[in-house]
N, CA, C and O atoms as a GROMACS GRO file, in nm:
protein
  532
    1MET      N    1   5.854   0.022  -2.100
    1MET     CA    2   5.786  -0.028  -1.975
    1MET      C    3   5.812   0.076  -1.877
    1MET      O    4   5.917   0.140  -1.876
    2ASP      N    5   5.707   0.095  -1.786
    2ASP     CA    6   5.723   0.185  -1.667
    2ASP      C    7   5.673   0.097  -1.547
    2ASP      O    8   5.568   0.033  -1.552
    3VAL      N    9   5.756   0.100  -1.438
    3VAL     CA   10   5.727   0.022  -1.329
    3VAL      C   11   5.674   0.111  -1.212
    3VAL      O   12   5.735   0.214  -1.182
    4ARG      N   13   5.562   0.073  -1.148
    4ARG     CA   14   5.491   0.161  -1.050
    4ARG      C   15   5.478   0.068  -0.924
    4ARG      O   16   5.468  -0.054  -0.936
    5LYS      N   17   5.480   0.132  -0.805
    5LYS     CA   18   5.460   0.063  -0.683
    5LYS      C   19   5.322   0.070  -0.633
    5LYS      O   20   5.265   0.179  -0.638
    6LEU      N   21   5.256  -0.038  -0.582
    6LEU     CA   22   5.132  -0.037  -0.526
    6LEU      C   23   5.131   0.055  -0.406
    6LEU      O   24   5.230   0.068  -0.335
    7GLN      N   25   5.007   0.123  -0.382
    7GLN     CA   26   4.997   0.210  -0.259
    7GLN      C   27   4.861   0.165  -0.200
    7GLN      O   28   4.763   0.144  -0.272
    8LYS      N   29   4.859   0.151  -0.070
    8LYS     CA   30   4.738   0.107   0.011
    8LYS      C   31   4.680   0.229   0.068
    8LYS      O   32   4.744   0.311   0.134
    9THR      N   33   4.547   0.236   0.037
    9THR     CA   34   4.468   0.350   0.099
    9THR      C   35   4.346   0.290   0.159
    9THR      O   36   4.294   0.194   0.102
   10GLY      N   37   4.296   0.337   0.267
   10GLY     CA   38   4.186   0.297   0.332
   10GLY      C   39   4.222   0.148   0.394
   10GLY      O   40   4.336   0.109   0.418
   11GLY      N   41   4.108   0.077   0.413
   11GLY     CA   42   4.124  -0.055   0.471
   11GLY      C   43   4.159  -0.156   0.363
   11GLY      O   44   4.245  -0.240   0.391
   12SER      N   45   4.106  -0.159   0.252
   12SER     CA   46   4.123  -0.267   0.162
   12SER      C   47   4.138  -0.229   0.013
   12SER      O   48   4.113  -0.313  -0.073
   13THR      N   49   4.178  -0.102  -0.021
   13THR     CA   50   4.188  -0.047  -0.152
   13THR      C   51   4.342  -0.028  -0.182
   13THR      O   52   4.419   0.017  -0.098
   14TYR      N   53   4.378  -0.064  -0.305
   14TYR     CA   54   4.511  -0.040  -0.342
   14TYR      C   55   4.516   0.044  -0.468
   14TYR      O   56   4.436   0.024  -0.559
   15LEU      N   57   4.606   0.133  -0.474
   15LEU     CA   58   4.622   0.226  -0.601
   15LEU      C   59   4.745   0.215  -0.670
   15LEU      O   60   4.847   0.184  -0.609
   16VAL      N   61   4.744   0.240  -0.797
   16VAL     CA   62   4.872   0.255  -0.880
   16VAL      C   63   4.851   0.396  -0.955
   16VAL      O   64   4.748   0.424  -1.016
   17SER      N   65   4.950   0.472  -0.942
   17SER     CA   66   4.946   0.597  -1.009
   17SER      C   67   4.956   0.579  -1.163
   17SER      O   68   5.020   0.479  -1.198
   18LEU      N   69   4.910   0.651  -1.254
   18LEU     CA   70   4.921   0.646  -1.398
   18LEU      C   71   5.021   0.760  -1.436
   18LEU      O   72   5.027   0.865  -1.372
   19PRO      N   73   5.094   0.735  -1.539
   19PRO     CA   74   5.181   0.837  -1.585
   19PRO      C   75   5.115   0.955  -1.632
   19PRO      O   76   5.015   0.948  -1.704
   20LYS      N   77   5.171   1.073  -1.593
   20LYS     CA   78   5.110   1.209  -1.641
   20LYS      C   79   5.106   1.212  -1.795
   20LYS      O   80   5.007   1.249  -1.856
   21GLU      N   81   5.213   1.173  -1.850
   21GLU     CA   82   5.218   1.177  -1.998
   21GLU      C   83   5.096   1.096  -2.070
   21GLU      O   84   5.039   1.138  -2.170
   22TRP      N   85   5.068   0.987  -2.011
   22TRP     CA   86   4.964   0.909  -2.059
   22TRP      C   87   4.830   0.966  -2.036
   22TRP      O   88   4.739   0.946  -2.117
   23ILE      N   89   4.813   1.034  -1.930
   23ILE     CA   90   4.688   1.110  -1.885
   23ILE      C   91   4.668   1.222  -1.977
   23ILE      O   92   4.555   1.246  -2.019
   24THR      N   93   4.777   1.297  -2.016
   24THR     CA   94   4.769   1.411  -2.102
   24THR      C   95   4.737   1.370  -2.236
   24THR      O   96   4.647   1.427  -2.297
   25LYS      N   97   4.809   1.268  -2.292
   25LYS     CA   98   4.795   1.215  -2.426
   25LYS      C   99   4.649   1.171  -2.449
   25LYS      O  100   4.598   1.185  -2.561
   26ASN      N  101   4.575   1.115  -2.339
   26ASN     CA  102   4.447   1.060  -2.368
   26ASN      C  103   4.340   1.170  -2.323
   26ASN      O  104   4.220   1.144  -2.323
   27LYS      N  105   4.390   1.292  -2.286
   27LYS     CA  106   4.300   1.399  -2.253
   27LYS      C  107   4.204   1.363  -2.131
   27LYS      O  108   4.084   1.391  -2.129
   28LEU      N  109   4.267   1.304  -2.037
   28LEU     CA  110   4.192   1.274  -1.918
   28LEU      C  111   4.216   1.367  -1.800
   28LEU      O  112   4.326   1.418  -1.781
   29LYS      N  113   4.114   1.386  -1.725
   29LYS     CA  114   4.132   1.483  -1.604
   29LYS      C  115   4.076   1.400  -1.482
   29LYS      O  116   4.018   1.292  -1.492
   30LYS      N  117   4.100   1.466  -1.366
   30LYS     CA  118   4.060   1.410  -1.236
   30LYS      C  119   3.906   1.375  -1.244
   30LYS      O  120   3.828   1.457  -1.292
   31GLY      N  121   3.864   1.255  -1.198
   31GLY     CA  122   3.728   1.220  -1.193
   31GLY      C  123   3.676   1.142  -1.326
   31GLY      O  124   3.566   1.087  -1.327
   32ASP      N  125   3.755   1.143  -1.431
   32ASP     CA  126   3.718   1.079  -1.554
   32ASP      C  127   3.721   0.927  -1.520
   32ASP      O  128   3.806   0.875  -1.448
   33PRO      N  129   3.617   0.858  -1.582
   33PRO     CA  130   3.625   0.708  -1.555
   33PRO      C  131   3.715   0.643  -1.670
   33PRO      O  132   3.723   0.691  -1.783
   34VAL      N  133   3.780   0.532  -1.629
   34VAL     CA  134   3.854   0.448  -1.727
   34VAL      C  135   3.811   0.322  -1.691
   34VAL      O  136   3.781   0.296  -1.574
   35ALA      N  137   3.805   0.223  -1.801
   35ALA     CA  138   3.767   0.086  -1.785
   35ALA      C  139   3.893   0.000  -1.765
   35ALA      O  140   3.994   0.015  -1.834
   36ILE      N  141   3.883  -0.084  -1.672
   36ILE     CA  142   3.989  -0.182  -1.635
   36ILE      C  143   3.951  -0.319  -1.658
   36ILE      O  144   3.857  -0.367  -1.595
   37PHE      N  145   4.025  -0.396  -1.755
   37PHE     CA  146   3.986  -0.534  -1.780
   37PHE      C  147   4.105  -0.619  -1.738
   37PHE      O  148   4.223  -0.586  -1.753
   38GLU      N  149   4.062  -0.732  -1.684
   38GLU     CA  150   4.172  -0.831  -1.646
   38GLU      C  151   4.164  -0.946  -1.769
   38GLU      O  152   4.062  -0.996  -1.814
   39THR      N  153   4.291  -0.971  -1.807
   39THR     CA  154   4.306  -1.075  -1.923
   39THR      C  155   4.321  -1.213  -1.842
   39THR      O  156   4.339  -1.214  -1.721
   40ASN      N  157   4.312  -1.320  -1.916
   40ASN     CA  158   4.327  -1.459  -1.870
   40ASN      C  159   4.455  -1.476  -1.800
   40ASN      O  160   4.462  -1.551  -1.702
   41GLU      N  161   4.557  -1.409  -1.846
   41GLU     CA  162   4.688  -1.431  -1.782
   41GLU      C  163   4.719  -1.341  -1.651
   41GLU      O  164   4.828  -1.336  -1.595
   42GLY      N  165   4.605  -1.274  -1.613
   42GLY     CA  166   4.616  -1.186  -1.493
   42GLY      C  167   4.658  -1.046  -1.514
   42GLY      O  168   4.658  -0.968  -1.419
   43SER      N  169   4.695  -1.009  -1.641
   43SER     CA  170   4.729  -0.859  -1.674
   43SER      C  171   4.615  -0.770  -1.672
   43SER      O  172   4.503  -0.813  -1.697
   44LEU      N  173   4.637  -0.647  -1.642
   44LEU     CA  174   4.525  -0.554  -1.652
   44LEU      C  175   4.545  -0.462  -1.777
   44LEU      O  176   4.657  -0.422  -1.810
   45ILE      N  177   4.434  -0.432  -1.841
   45ILE     CA  178   4.421  -0.342  -1.952
   45ILE      C  179   4.344  -0.219  -1.914
   45ILE      O  180   4.231  -0.233  -1.869
   46ILE      N  181   4.397  -0.097  -1.926
   46ILE     CA  182   4.327   0.028  -1.899
   46ILE      C  183   4.286   0.090  -2.020
   46ILE      O  184   4.370   0.132  -2.100
   47ASP      N  185   4.148   0.102  -2.040
   47ASP     CA  186   4.095   0.170  -2.156
   47ASP      C  187   4.049   0.320  -2.128
   47ASP      O  188   3.951   0.341  -2.058
   48PRO      N  189   4.113   0.412  -2.179
   48PRO     CA  190   4.089   0.549  -2.154
   48PRO      C  191   3.976   0.597  -2.224
   48PRO      O  192   3.936   0.708  -2.191
   49LYS      N  193   3.912   0.532  -2.321
   49LYS     CA  194   3.807   0.562  -2.401
   49LYS      C  195   3.674   0.514  -2.356
   49LYS      O  196   3.584   0.491  -2.437
   50TYR      N  197   3.660   0.497  -2.226
   50TYR     CA  198   3.544   0.449  -2.160
   50TYR      C  199   3.431   0.552  -2.183
   50TYR      O  200   3.443   0.670  -2.149
   51THR      N  201   3.319   0.502  -2.242
   51THR     CA  202   3.218   0.597  -2.284
   51THR      C  203   3.079   0.577  -2.211
   51THR      O  204   2.993   0.666  -2.206
   52GLU      N  205   3.067   0.457  -2.156
   52GLU     CA  206   2.939   0.433  -2.093
   52GLU      C  207   2.936   0.510  -1.963
   52GLU      O  208   2.984   0.459  -1.862
   53ARG      N  209   2.885   0.618  -1.962
   53ARG     CA  210   2.877   0.722  -1.848
   53ARG      C  211   2.739   0.709  -1.790
   53ARG      O  212   2.649   0.781  -1.833
   54GLU      N  213   2.716   0.622  -1.696
   54GLU     CA  214   2.591   0.614  -1.621
   54GLU      C  215   2.569   0.736  -1.531
   54GLU      O  216   2.662   0.787  -1.469
   55GLU      N  217   2.449   0.779  -1.525
   55GLU     CA  218   2.421   0.884  -1.433
   55GLU      C  219   2.452   0.839  -1.290
   55GLU      O  220   2.396   0.739  -1.245
   56LEU      N  221   2.548   0.915  -1.210
   56LEU     CA  222   2.564   0.877  -1.078
   56LEU      C  223   2.444   0.929  -0.986
   56LEU      O  224   2.393   1.041  -0.996
   57LYS      N  225   2.407   0.831  -0.899
   57LYS     CA  226   2.303   0.870  -0.811
   57LYS      C  227   2.375   0.920  -0.685
   57LYS      O  228   2.449   0.851  -0.616
   58SER      N  229   2.344   1.053  -0.662
   58SER     CA  230   2.417   1.121  -0.561
   58SER      C  231   2.333   1.182  -0.452
   58SER      O  232   2.219   1.217  -0.481
   59VAL      N  233   2.377   1.199  -0.332
   59VAL     CA  234   2.301   1.251  -0.222
   59VAL      C  235   2.394   1.342  -0.135
   59VAL      O  236   2.514   1.315  -0.123
   60MET      N  237   2.342   1.441  -0.079
   60MET     CA  238   2.411   1.530   0.010
   60MET      C  239   2.368   1.511   0.152
   60MET      O  240   2.247   1.506   0.173
   61ILE      N  241   2.448   1.501   0.248
   61ILE     CA  242   2.419   1.482   0.385
   61ILE      C  243   2.466   1.609   0.466
   61ILE      O  244   2.585   1.636   0.475
   62GLU      N  245   2.375   1.680   0.520
   62GLU     CA  246   2.419   1.807   0.591
   62GLU      C  247   2.430   1.776   0.743
   62GLU      O  248   2.340   1.722   0.808
   63ILE      N  249   2.548   1.816   0.794
   63ILE     CA  250   2.567   1.805   0.942
   63ILE      C  251   2.489   1.934   0.993
   63ILE      O  252   2.509   2.046   0.945
   64PRO      N  253   2.395   1.908   1.101
   64PRO     CA  254   2.334   2.012   1.158
   64PRO      C  255   2.414   2.117   1.224
   64PRO      O  256   2.518   2.088   1.283
   65LYS      N  257   2.368   2.244   1.216
   65LYS     CA  258   2.450   2.358   1.272
   65LYS      C  259   2.466   2.342   1.421
   65LYS      O  260   2.573   2.365   1.477
   66SER      N  261   2.352   2.300   1.489
   66SER     CA  262   2.365   2.286   1.629
   66SER      C  263   2.438   2.156   1.673
   66SER      O  264   2.472   2.078   1.584
   67ASN      N  265   2.460   2.132   1.786
   67ASN     CA  266   2.507   2.004   1.834
   67ASN      C  267   2.444   1.883   1.775
   67ASN      O  268   2.332   1.849   1.813
   68PRO      N  269   2.514   1.808   1.678
   68PRO     CA  270   2.448   1.701   1.611
   68PRO      C  271   2.384   1.602   1.705
   68PRO      O  272   2.269   1.561   1.684
   69LEU      N  273   2.462   1.563   1.813
   69LEU     CA  274   2.417   1.461   1.904
   69LEU      C  275   2.278   1.501   1.974
   69LEU      O  276   2.188   1.418   1.991
   70LYS      N  277   2.270   1.628   2.010
   70LYS     CA  278   2.147   1.674   2.077
   70LYS      C  279   2.021   1.670   1.986
   70LYS      O  280   1.907   1.669   2.034
   71VAL      N  281   2.047   1.667   1.856
   71VAL     CA  282   1.931   1.665   1.772
   71VAL      C  283   1.901   1.529   1.718
   71VAL      O  284   1.813   1.512   1.634
   72GLY      N  285   1.978   1.427   1.770
   72GLY     CA  286   1.964   1.282   1.740
   72GLY      C  287   2.024   1.260   1.592
   72GLY      O  288   1.972   1.177   1.518
   73PHE      N  289   2.125   1.330   1.555
   73PHE     CA  290   2.180   1.304   1.422
   73PHE      C  291   2.294   1.210   1.445
   73PHE      O  292   2.373   1.227   1.538
   74ASP      N  293   2.300   1.105   1.358
   74ASP     CA  294   2.396   1.000   1.367
   74ASP      C  295   2.464   0.989   1.221
   74ASP      O  296   2.414   0.919   1.132
   75LEU      N  297   2.576   1.059   1.205
   75LEU     CA  298   2.645   1.060   1.080
   75LEU      C  299   2.675   0.925   1.012
   75LEU      O  300   2.663   0.909   0.890
   76GLY      N  301   2.714   0.829   1.095
   76GLY     CA  302   2.742   0.695   1.055
   76GLY      C  303   2.619   0.620   0.999
   76GLY      O  304   2.624   0.541   0.905
   77ARG      N  305   2.505   0.654   1.070
   77ARG     CA  306   2.384   0.592   1.016
   77ARG      C  307   2.340   0.650   0.894
   77ARG      O  308   2.292   0.578   0.806
   78GLU      N  309   2.353   0.782   0.878
   78GLU     CA  310   2.312   0.853   0.752
   78GLU      C  311   2.391   0.802   0.638
   78GLU      O  312   2.330   0.771   0.535
   79ILE      N  313   2.525   0.790   0.646
   79ILE     CA  314   2.606   0.737   0.547
   79ILE      C  315   2.562   0.590   0.509
   79ILE      O  316   2.547   0.559   0.391
   80THR      N  317   2.542   0.507   0.607
   80THR     CA  318   2.505   0.367   0.585
   80THR      C  319   2.374   0.365   0.515
   80THR      O  320   2.356   0.285   0.423
   81ALA      N  321   2.280   0.447   0.552
   81ALA     CA  322   2.153   0.441   0.474
   81ALA      C  323   2.155   0.493   0.342
   81ALA      O  324   2.080   0.446   0.256
   82ALA      N  325   2.238   0.593   0.316
   82ALA     CA  326   2.272   0.634   0.175
   82ALA      C  327   2.328   0.524   0.086
   82ALA      O  328   2.285   0.503  -0.027
   83TYR      N  329   2.430   0.451   0.146
   83TYR     CA  330   2.496   0.348   0.086
   83TYR      C  331   2.396   0.239   0.056
   83TYR      O  332   2.396   0.190  -0.057
   84LEU      N  333   2.310   0.196   0.146
   84LEU     CA  334   2.213   0.094   0.129
   84LEU      C  335   2.110   0.132   0.028
   84LEU      O  336   2.060   0.045  -0.044
   85PHE      N  337   2.076   0.254   0.019
   85PHE     CA  338   1.979   0.313  -0.078
   85PHE      C  339   2.035   0.310  -0.221
   85PHE      O  340   1.961   0.339  -0.315
   86GLY      N  341   2.166   0.277  -0.240
   86GLY     CA  342   2.220   0.265  -0.368
   86GLY      C  343   2.282   0.398  -0.416
   86GLY      O  344   2.294   0.414  -0.538
   87TYR      N  345   2.320   0.492  -0.333
   87TYR     CA  346   2.381   0.617  -0.379
   87TYR      C  347   2.518   0.593  -0.417
   87TYR      O  348   2.591   0.538  -0.334
   88ASP      N  349   2.568   0.629  -0.536
   88ASP     CA  350   2.703   0.611  -0.578
   88ASP      C  351   2.798   0.717  -0.525
   88ASP      O  352   2.916   0.689  -0.505
   89ALA      N  353   2.746   0.847  -0.502
   89ALA     CA  354   2.827   0.963  -0.459
   89ALA      C  355   2.756   1.021  -0.333
   89ALA      O  356   2.639   1.058  -0.342
   90ILE      N  357   2.819   1.030  -0.226
   90ILE     CA  358   2.767   1.093  -0.100
   90ILE      C  359   2.855   1.201  -0.062
   90ILE      O  360   2.974   1.178  -0.042
   91THR      N  361   2.803   1.323  -0.049
   91THR     CA  362   2.877   1.431  -0.001
   91THR      C  363   2.825   1.479   0.132
   91THR      O  364   2.706   1.508   0.144
   92ILE      N  365   2.910   1.489   0.236
   92ILE     CA  366   2.882   1.529   0.356
   92ILE      C  367   2.930   1.677   0.371
   92ILE      O  368   3.047   1.706   0.348
   93VAL      N  369   2.845   1.765   0.408
   93VAL     CA  370   2.866   1.910   0.410
   93VAL      C  371   2.835   1.958   0.546
   93VAL      O  372   2.751   1.902   0.616
   94SER      N  373   2.908   2.073   0.587
   94SER     CA  374   2.868   2.142   0.710
   94SER      C  375   2.908   2.297   0.688
   94SER      O  376   3.004   2.336   0.621
   95GLU      N  377   2.820   2.374   0.754
   95GLU     CA  378   2.842   2.520   0.741
   95GLU      C  379   2.973   2.565   0.825
   95GLU      O  380   3.038   2.666   0.800
   96LYS      N  381   3.000   2.478   0.919
   96LYS     CA  382   3.118   2.502   0.999
   96LYS      C  383   3.222   2.389   0.964
   96LYS      O  384   3.186   2.289   0.902
   97ASN      N  385   3.346   2.406   1.003
   97ASN     CA  386   3.440   2.294   0.979
   97ASN      C  387   3.397   2.164   1.038
   97ASN      O  388   3.341   2.157   1.148
   98ILE      N  389   3.422   2.061   0.964
   98ILE     CA  390   3.391   1.926   1.017
   98ILE      C  391   3.483   1.894   1.118
   98ILE      O  392   3.604   1.911   1.101
   99SER      N  393   3.430   1.845   1.230
   99SER     CA  394   3.511   1.822   1.342
   99SER      C  395   3.601   1.686   1.330
   99SER      O  396   3.565   1.599   1.251
  100PRO      N  397   3.708   1.669   1.403
  100PRO     CA  398   3.782   1.550   1.395
  100PRO      C  399   3.695   1.426   1.438
  100PRO      O  400   3.711   1.317   1.383
  101ASN      N  401   3.610   1.444   1.531
  101ASN     CA  402   3.522   1.341   1.562
  101ASN      C  403   3.432   1.293   1.460
  101ASN      O  404   3.418   1.172   1.440
  102GLU      N  405   3.362   1.393   1.384
  102GLU     CA  406   3.285   1.372   1.264
  102GLU      C  407   3.366   1.299   1.163
  102GLU      O  408   3.319   1.198   1.110
  103ARG      N  409   3.495   1.347   1.130
  103ARG     CA  410   3.575   1.282   1.038
  103ARG      C  411   3.612   1.138   1.066
  103ARG      O  412   3.623   1.056   0.974
  104ASP      N  413   3.635   1.104   1.208
  104ASP     CA  414   3.658   0.974   1.240
  104ASP      C  415   3.529   0.890   1.223
  104ASP      O  416   3.536   0.777   1.175
  105SER      N  417   3.416   0.940   1.261
  105SER     CA  418   3.286   0.871   1.227
  105SER      C  419   3.274   0.819   1.089
  105SER      O  420   3.239   0.704   1.065
  106VAL      N  421   3.307   0.915   0.992
  106VAL     CA  422   3.310   0.884   0.854
  106VAL      C  423   3.391   0.772   0.810
  106VAL      O  424   3.349   0.680   0.739
  107LYS      N  425   3.516   0.785   0.858
  107LYS     CA  426   3.621   0.676   0.836
  107LYS      C  427   3.592   0.542   0.886
  107LYS      O  428   3.608   0.439   0.821
  108LYS      N  429   3.541   0.550   1.024
  108LYS     CA  430   3.494   0.419   1.084
  108LYS      C  431   3.374   0.356   1.005
  108LYS      O  432   3.364   0.235   0.985
  109THR      N  433   3.293   0.441   0.966
  109THR     CA  434   3.174   0.390   0.891
  109THR      C  435   3.206   0.324   0.758
  109THR      O  436   3.160   0.214   0.728
  110ILE      N  437   3.286   0.397   0.676
  110ILE     CA  438   3.321   0.343   0.542
  110ILE      C  439   3.407   0.224   0.547
  110ILE      O  440   3.412   0.146   0.452
  111GLN      N  441   3.475   0.207   0.657
  111GLN     CA  442   3.560   0.079   0.678
  111GLN      C  443   3.466  -0.043   0.673
  111GLN      O  444   3.508  -0.151   0.631
  112LYS      N  445   3.340  -0.027   0.715
  112LYS     CA  446   3.252  -0.141   0.724
  112LYS      C  447   3.177  -0.156   0.600
  112LYS      O  448   3.106  -0.256   0.588
  113LEU      N  449   3.183  -0.071   0.507
  113LEU     CA  450   3.114  -0.086   0.386
  113LEU      C  451   3.205  -0.113   0.270
  113LEU      O  452   3.316  -0.060   0.262
  114ILE      N  453   3.154  -0.200   0.175
  114ILE     CA  454   3.238  -0.262   0.066
  114ILE      C  455   3.245  -0.155  -0.049
  114ILE      O  456   3.141  -0.106  -0.093
  115GLY      N  457   3.366  -0.118  -0.098
  115GLY     CA  458   3.380  -0.037  -0.213
  115GLY      C  459   3.359   0.114  -0.206
  115GLY      O  460   3.350   0.181  -0.309
  116ILE      N  461   3.351   0.170  -0.080
  116ILE     CA  462   3.325   0.302  -0.077
  116ILE      C  463   3.449   0.380  -0.029
  116ILE      O  464   3.508   0.334   0.068
  117GLU      N  465   3.488   0.478  -0.081
  117GLU     CA  466   3.615   0.555  -0.048
  117GLU      C  467   3.593   0.700  -0.040
  117GLU      O  468   3.496   0.752  -0.097
  118ILE      N  469   3.683   0.771   0.032
  118ILE     CA  470   3.683   0.911   0.032
  118ILE      C  471   3.751   0.958  -0.096
  118ILE      O  472   3.859   0.907  -0.126
  119VAL      N  473   3.697   1.049  -0.170
  119VAL     CA  474   3.756   1.080  -0.298
  119VAL      C  475   3.804   1.238  -0.290
  119VAL      O  476   3.887   1.283  -0.368
  120GLU      N  477   3.746   1.309  -0.194
  120GLU     CA  478   3.786   1.451  -0.176
  120GLU      C  479   3.748   1.497  -0.038
  120GLU      O  480   3.641   1.462   0.012
  121GLU      N  481   3.840   1.579   0.027
  121GLU     CA  482   3.812   1.633   0.154
  121GLU      C  483   3.845   1.777   0.164
  121GLU      O  484   3.951   1.818   0.116
  122THR      N  485   3.759   1.857   0.223
  122THR     CA  486   3.793   2.003   0.244
  122THR      C  487   3.753   2.019   0.400
  122THR      O  488   3.703   1.928   0.466
  123ALA      N  489   3.779   2.142   0.448
  123ALA     CA  490   3.742   2.172   0.579
  123ALA      C  491   3.599   2.160   0.614
  123ALA      O  492   3.561   2.128   0.726
  124LYS      N  493   3.513   2.189   0.505
  124LYS     CA  494   3.364   2.182   0.528
  124LYS      C  495   3.292   2.080   0.454
  124LYS      O  496   3.169   2.083   0.457
  125SER      N  497   3.358   1.984   0.384
  125SER     CA  498   3.294   1.879   0.317
  125SER      C  499   3.390   1.756   0.296
  125SER      O  500   3.513   1.767   0.294
  126ILE      N  501   3.324   1.640   0.279
  126ILE     CA  502   3.383   1.508   0.256
  126ILE      C  503   3.307   1.446   0.145
  126ILE      O  504   3.186   1.429   0.161
  127SER      N  505   3.365   1.410   0.032
  127SER     CA  506   3.304   1.339  -0.074
  127SER      C  507   3.336   1.197  -0.081
  127SER      O  508   3.453   1.162  -0.093
  128LEU      N  509   3.237   1.111  -0.074
  128LEU     CA  510   3.256   0.964  -0.082
  128LEU      C  511   3.207   0.919  -0.219
  128LEU      O  512   3.119   0.979  -0.279
  129GLN      N  513   3.267   0.809  -0.266
  129GLN     CA  514   3.221   0.746  -0.387
  129GLN      C  515   3.220   0.589  -0.376
  129GLN      O  516   3.313   0.526  -0.325
  130CYS      N  517   3.116   0.534  -0.423
  130CYS     CA  518   3.114   0.396  -0.428
  130CYS      C  519   3.179   0.341  -0.554
  130CYS      O  520   3.129   0.369  -0.663
  131LEU      N  521   3.288   0.263  -0.546
  131LEU     CA  522   3.372   0.229  -0.652
  131LEU      C  523   3.323   0.088  -0.715
  131LEU      O  524   3.376   0.041  -0.815
  132VAL      N  525   3.223   0.028  -0.650
  132VAL     CA  526   3.175  -0.100  -0.715
  132VAL      C  527   3.026  -0.081  -0.746
  132VAL      O  528   2.955   0.003  -0.692
  133SER      N  529   2.987  -0.166  -0.836
  133SER     CA  530   2.843  -0.156  -0.888
  133SER      C  531   2.759  -0.266  -0.827
  133SER      O  532   2.640  -0.276  -0.856
   0.00000   0.00000   0.00000
């Protein structure tokens, strides 16, 4: 038996890390889906052989090169619209580094949406994924 501590990320999501040996043994890599089932007793079963791979519906939101506010661009509204249209993966990209204000806008927006989390961040992009169906 291996004991792990819960970690809280975002506003309402909890994570438990999986043992590297288990990941290696099951030939899993970052981004691979696993199925999680809850038993009647409340235990969780993690199935690494999850094969139902639905096509993710994804969209890219480009932050304008010029001052986004001057061109009427609202990043929060763009993210919310993509979420409401059912996109599972939302990637925000910019030719220049994404500013702290733009990053704050992303974080404030996703706190209001159910099941969407930041899965990857770089200087010029932020990848979001909706974790609920």
